[in-house]
């Protein structure tokens, strides 16, 4: 069975995996094989360590490709790590009431993957309770 390795990646909302290299155990000395047009997929698109499999549609090339039956071992694993995003917000102005309590609104999620949704519940306070401070 042909082995391969896959690259770890940062979460992007897809299960698309990148193949790093192929290993051909049992290849007869002097023979050369390569796999082209190969794509791979993580078992899940979420953060975690997943099995990566080769998708159909690859091409085997080399000087003796017809002499080998190519089967891929489904034992490659790779990790999807969390994507860092920046959350910003605005706060409402208010009339002086002697407290530092602030009303938070308009959250913005810079770097959020298209199609993903996030909610934040937060409390905030002004630096001081005096007017203009």
XYZ file of N, CA and C in Angstrom:
399
model
N 0.837 -1.181 0.000
C 0.000 0.000 0.000
C 0.881 1.243 0.000
N 0.482 2.200 -0.759
C 1.206 3.460 -0.848
C 0.861 4.304 0.365
N 1.875 4.828 1.010
C 1.650 5.705 2.145
C 1.806 7.160 1.727
N 1.271 8.029 2.538
C 1.410 9.462 2.264
C 1.321 10.224 3.573
N 1.743 11.460 3.538
C 1.588 12.343 4.691
C 0.786 13.552 4.244
N 0.111 14.144 5.199
C -0.702 15.333 4.912
C -0.274 16.445 5.857
N -0.427 17.669 5.394
C -0.046 18.836 6.195
C -1.126 19.190 7.201
N -0.693 19.635 8.374
C -1.615 20.241 9.323
C -2.076 21.561 8.722
N -3.215 22.055 9.192
C -3.683 23.347 8.689
C -4.460 24.081 9.766
N -4.647 25.364 9.547
C -5.483 26.194 10.403
C -6.916 26.082 9.889
N -7.872 26.021 10.789
C -9.288 25.891 10.433
C -9.673 26.906 9.358
N -10.315 26.401 8.294
C -10.802 27.282 7.221
C -12.229 26.931 6.801
N -12.880 26.037 7.553
C -14.258 25.669 7.259
C -14.403 24.553 6.241
N -13.296 24.083 5.671
C -13.359 23.012 4.674
C -12.620 21.776 5.175
N -12.871 20.652 4.529
C -12.169 19.406 4.844
C -11.005 19.158 3.881
N -10.690 20.120 3.027
C -9.615 19.971 2.046
C -8.274 19.807 2.767
N -7.545 18.762 2.392
C -6.232 18.499 2.976
C -5.161 18.656 1.904
N -3.948 19.005 2.330
C -2.824 19.125 1.413
C -1.884 17.942 1.641
N -1.571 17.240 0.570
C -0.674 16.094 0.631
C 0.760 16.597 0.612
N 1.571 16.045 1.497
C 2.967 16.447 1.558
C 3.845 15.570 0.680
N 3.758 14.261 0.817
C 4.578 13.373 -0.002
C 3.990 11.969 -0.016
N 4.462 11.171 -0.970
C 4.026 9.785 -1.111
C 5.209 8.862 -0.857
N 4.934 7.687 -0.303
C 5.950 6.668 -0.056
C 5.479 5.394 -0.750
N 6.357 4.778 -1.520
C 6.021 3.583 -2.278
C 6.823 2.387 -1.752
N 6.389 1.759 -0.657
C 7.125 0.582 -0.177
C 6.971 -0.566 -1.171
N 8.025 -1.336 -1.352
C 7.966 -2.468 -2.270
C 8.276 -2.114 -3.709
N 8.598 -0.877 -3.986
C 8.935 -0.460 -5.345
C 10.248 -1.135 -5.740
N 10.277 -1.746 -6.888
C 11.473 -2.431 -7.365
C 12.517 -1.397 -7.747
N 13.774 -1.675 -7.356
C 14.869 -0.746 -7.624
C 14.940 -0.407 -9.110
N 15.047 0.851 -9.404
C 15.098 1.328 -10.780
C 13.749 1.810 -11.294
N 12.674 1.380 -10.656
C 11.352 1.857 -11.051
C 11.079 3.205 -10.391
N 10.325 4.008 -11.063
C 9.976 5.324 -10.520
C 8.483 5.548 -10.691
N 7.848 5.949 -9.609
C 6.424 6.261 -9.643
C 6.190 7.616 -8.999
N 5.146 8.259 -9.454
C 4.715 9.517 -8.852
C 3.198 9.567 -8.933
N 2.609 10.276 -8.011
C 1.165 10.474 -8.019
C 0.927 11.948 -8.313
N 0.097 12.219 -9.319
C -0.228 13.602 -9.663
C -1.742 13.769 -9.620
N -2.166 14.980 -9.572
C -3.585 15.347 -9.559
C -4.317 14.696 -8.395
N -3.596 14.428 -7.305
C -4.224 13.813 -6.139
C -4.737 14.897 -5.194
N -5.931 14.690 -4.720
C -6.495 15.572 -3.696
C -6.835 14.706 -2.495
N -6.919 15.337 -1.347
C -7.191 14.589 -0.121
C -8.172 15.368 0.740
N -8.803 14.639 1.659
C -9.795 15.253 2.537
C -9.622 14.773 3.974
N -9.800 15.714 4.907
C -9.895 15.361 6.314
C -11.243 14.673 6.530
N -11.339 13.822 7.543
C -12.605 13.161 7.874
C -13.637 14.173 8.354
N -13.193 15.271 8.924
C -14.070 16.344 9.414
C -13.449 17.683 9.038
N -14.255 18.736 9.041
C -13.729 20.074 8.748
C -13.493 20.875 10.019
N -13.725 20.259 11.168
C -13.608 20.948 12.452
C -12.212 20.787 13.048
N -11.915 21.570 14.063
C -10.642 21.493 14.766
C -10.488 20.107 15.388
N -9.313 19.521 15.225
C -9.005 18.213 15.795
C -7.991 17.488 14.940
N -7.626 16.291 15.359
C -6.735 15.438 14.582
C -7.606 14.400 13.891
N -7.478 14.334 12.571
C -8.384 13.520 11.758
C -7.618 12.613 10.811
N -8.266 11.532 10.397
C -7.758 10.686 9.323
C -7.901 11.469 8.029
N -6.894 11.366 7.179
C -6.915 12.025 5.871
C -6.905 10.928 4.804
N -7.813 11.019 3.851
C -7.894 10.025 2.779
C -7.689 10.690 1.422
N -7.172 9.899 0.493
C -6.981 10.363 -0.887
C -8.309 10.254 -1.611
N -8.703 11.317 -2.299
C -9.931 11.322 -3.087
C -9.688 10.595 -4.419
N -10.751 10.144 -5.052
C -10.645 9.522 -6.374
C -10.199 10.559 -7.392
N -9.629 10.091 -8.500
C -9.279 10.986 -9.598
C -7.798 11.273 -9.713
N -6.955 10.586 -8.976
C -5.514 10.809 -9.057
C -4.937 10.095 -10.276
N -3.716 10.463 -10.650
C -3.013 9.846 -11.764
C -1.666 9.334 -11.266
N -1.321 8.117 -11.664
C -0.002 7.561 -11.342
C 0.852 7.663 -12.593
N 2.042 8.207 -12.442
C 2.962 8.347 -13.570
C 4.294 7.713 -13.191
N 5.116 7.472 -14.167
C 6.447 6.902 -13.934
C 6.795 5.920 -15.019
N 8.016 5.384 -14.913
C 8.478 4.506 -15.986
C 7.844 3.116 -15.952
N 7.214 2.731 -14.845
C 6.608 1.404 -14.751
C 5.253 1.437 -14.063
N 4.496 2.500 -14.269
C 3.225 2.635 -13.550
C 2.258 1.505 -13.835
N 2.304 0.902 -15.009
C 1.407 -0.192 -15.356
C 1.704 -1.485 -14.619
N 2.851 -1.565 -13.974
C 3.253 -2.780 -13.272
C 2.827 -2.803 -11.807
N 2.163 -1.763 -11.355
C 1.783 -1.665 -9.940
C 0.299 -1.341 -9.807
N -0.332 -1.961 -8.840
C -1.704 -1.634 -8.483
C -1.614 -0.724 -7.263
N -2.053 0.506 -7.400
C -1.901 1.501 -6.332
C -3.107 1.500 -5.413
N -2.882 1.220 -4.154
C -3.880 1.334 -3.096
C -3.283 2.229 -2.014
N -4.074 3.159 -1.529
C -3.590 4.062 -0.502
C -3.980 3.562 0.875
N -3.036 3.606 1.768
C -3.312 3.287 3.169
C -4.036 4.483 3.773
N -5.186 4.242 4.398
C -5.967 5.331 4.989
C -5.520 5.634 6.416
N -4.235 5.629 6.652
C -3.765 5.829 8.005
C -3.037 7.150 8.222
N -3.038 8.006 7.244
C -2.420 9.316 7.438
C -3.331 10.153 8.327
N -2.739 10.893 9.221
C -3.507 11.813 10.055
C -2.860 13.183 9.987
N -3.654 14.185 10.207
C -3.169 15.560 10.270
C -4.124 16.318 11.186
N -3.704 17.485 11.590
C -4.447 18.249 12.575
C -4.948 19.564 11.994
N -6.187 19.888 12.314
C -6.750 21.203 12.014
C -6.705 21.982 13.330
N -5.992 23.088 13.328
C -5.846 23.892 14.542
C -6.815 25.075 14.504
N -7.141 25.636 15.669
C -8.080 26.762 15.707
C -7.549 27.990 14.962
N -8.449 28.692 14.342
C -8.123 29.945 13.656
C -8.292 31.088 14.644
N -7.329 31.965 14.675
C -7.398 33.130 15.556
C -8.215 34.226 14.878
N -9.148 34.790 15.619
C -9.930 35.923 15.105
C -9.866 37.048 16.124
N -10.228 38.227 15.700
C -10.264 39.388 16.582
C -11.713 39.847 16.712
N -12.147 40.003 17.944
C -13.512 40.472 18.203
C -13.429 41.907 18.704
N -14.191 42.765 18.078
C -14.263 44.147 18.539
C -15.730 44.498 18.776
N -15.954 45.589 19.472
C -17.330 45.999 19.766
C -17.384 47.505 19.975
N -18.589 48.016 20.011
C -18.806 49.406 20.393
C -19.698 49.411 21.628
N -19.686 50.517 22.319
C -20.532 50.675 23.509
C -21.359 51.947 23.338
N -22.549 51.910 23.878
C -23.428 53.080 23.808
C -22.935 54.179 24.742
N -23.090 55.434 24.292
C -22.906 56.563 25.199
C -24.041 56.514 26.215
N -23.873 57.194 27.347
C -24.963 57.207 28.319
C -24.971 58.521 29.080
N -26.092 58.771 29.694
C -26.260 59.931 30.570
C -25.694 59.542 31.934
N -25.012 60.478 32.567
C -24.396 60.230 33.877
C -25.407 59.627 34.853
N -24.997 58.492 35.474
C -25.861 57.869 36.482
C -25.062 57.412 37.705
N -23.778 57.795 37.787
C -22.949 57.464 38.936
C -22.319 56.078 38.880
N -22.599 55.298 37.838
C -22.008 53.955 37.713
C -21.075 53.905 36.507
N -20.313 52.832 36.433
C -19.426 52.623 35.277
C -20.021 51.644 34.266
N -21.240 51.158 34.501
C -21.869 50.163 33.614
C -21.993 50.709 32.191
N -21.648 49.876 31.238
C -21.740 50.253 29.823
C -22.604 49.232 29.083
N -23.291 49.687 28.043
C -24.085 48.797 27.200
C -23.283 48.476 25.945
N -23.018 47.193 25.757
C -22.218 46.729 24.622
C -23.138 46.439 23.443
N -22.674 46.782 22.231
C -23.440 46.487 21.020
C -22.493 46.357 19.838
N -22.988 45.957 18.714
C -22.250 45.906 17.447
C -20.918 45.165 17.537
N -20.989 43.859 17.759
C -19.780 43.038 17.743
C -19.320 42.827 16.309
N -18.012 42.779 16.110
C -17.415 42.519 14.810
C -16.402 41.394 14.980
N -16.424 40.413 14.073
C -15.555 39.249 14.165
C -14.593 39.234 12.975
N -13.457 39.876 13.109
C -12.470 39.960 12.033
C -11.764 38.613 11.880
N -11.868 38.027 10.691
C -11.224 36.751 10.416
C -12.148 35.554 10.518
N -13.408 35.768 10.833
C -14.365 34.664 10.929
C -14.551 34.033 9.552
N -14.535 32.719 9.474
C -14.683 32.004 8.209
C -16.092 32.233 7.663
N -16.185 32.531 6.371
C -17.480 32.762 5.728
C -18.412 31.585 5.982
N -19.645 31.890 6.359
C -20.630 30.856 6.635
C -20.690 30.452 8.100
N -19.658 30.767 8.872
C -19.671 30.477 10.306
C -20.370 31.615 11.030
N -20.953 31.313 12.167
C -21.644 32.322 12.969
C -21.116 32.248 14.394
N -21.064 33.378 15.034
C -20.588 33.430 16.405
C -21.397 34.462 17.162
N -21.667 34.160 18.407
C -22.338 35.112 19.281
C -21.469 35.334 20.503
N -21.516 36.532 21.037
C -20.778 36.856 22.249
C -21.719 37.559 23.208
N -21.662 37.156 24.441
C -22.367 37.865 25.497
C -21.282 38.482 26.361
N -21.357 39.772 26.561
C -20.286 40.434 27.301
C -20.833 41.556 28.158
N -20.105 41.855 29.176
C -20.376 43.039 29.977
C -19.172 43.941 29.859
N -19.405 45.214 29.977
C -18.315 46.179 29.880
C -18.559 47.300 30.854
N -17.527 48.040 31.101
C -17.669 49.192 31.986
C -16.790 50.335 31.514
N -17.220 51.528 31.815
C -16.407 52.711 31.538
C -15.242 52.729 32.523
N -14.159 53.401 32.164
C -12.985 53.462 33.036
C -13.295 54.217 34.334
N -14.229 55.130 34.286
C -14.621 55.881 35.483
C -16.098 56.212 35.425
N -16.647 56.673 36.563
C -18.094 56.947 36.603
C -18.423 58.431 36.403
N -17.392 59.259 36.250
C -17.601 60.701 36.067
C -17.818 61.055 34.613
N -18.462 62.161 34.349
C -18.702 62.637 32.989
C -17.365 62.878 32.295
N -17.238 62.311 31.075
C -16.039 62.526 30.259
C -14.834 61.730 30.703
N -14.951 60.865 31.662
C -13.783 60.108 32.162
C -13.884 58.664 31.806
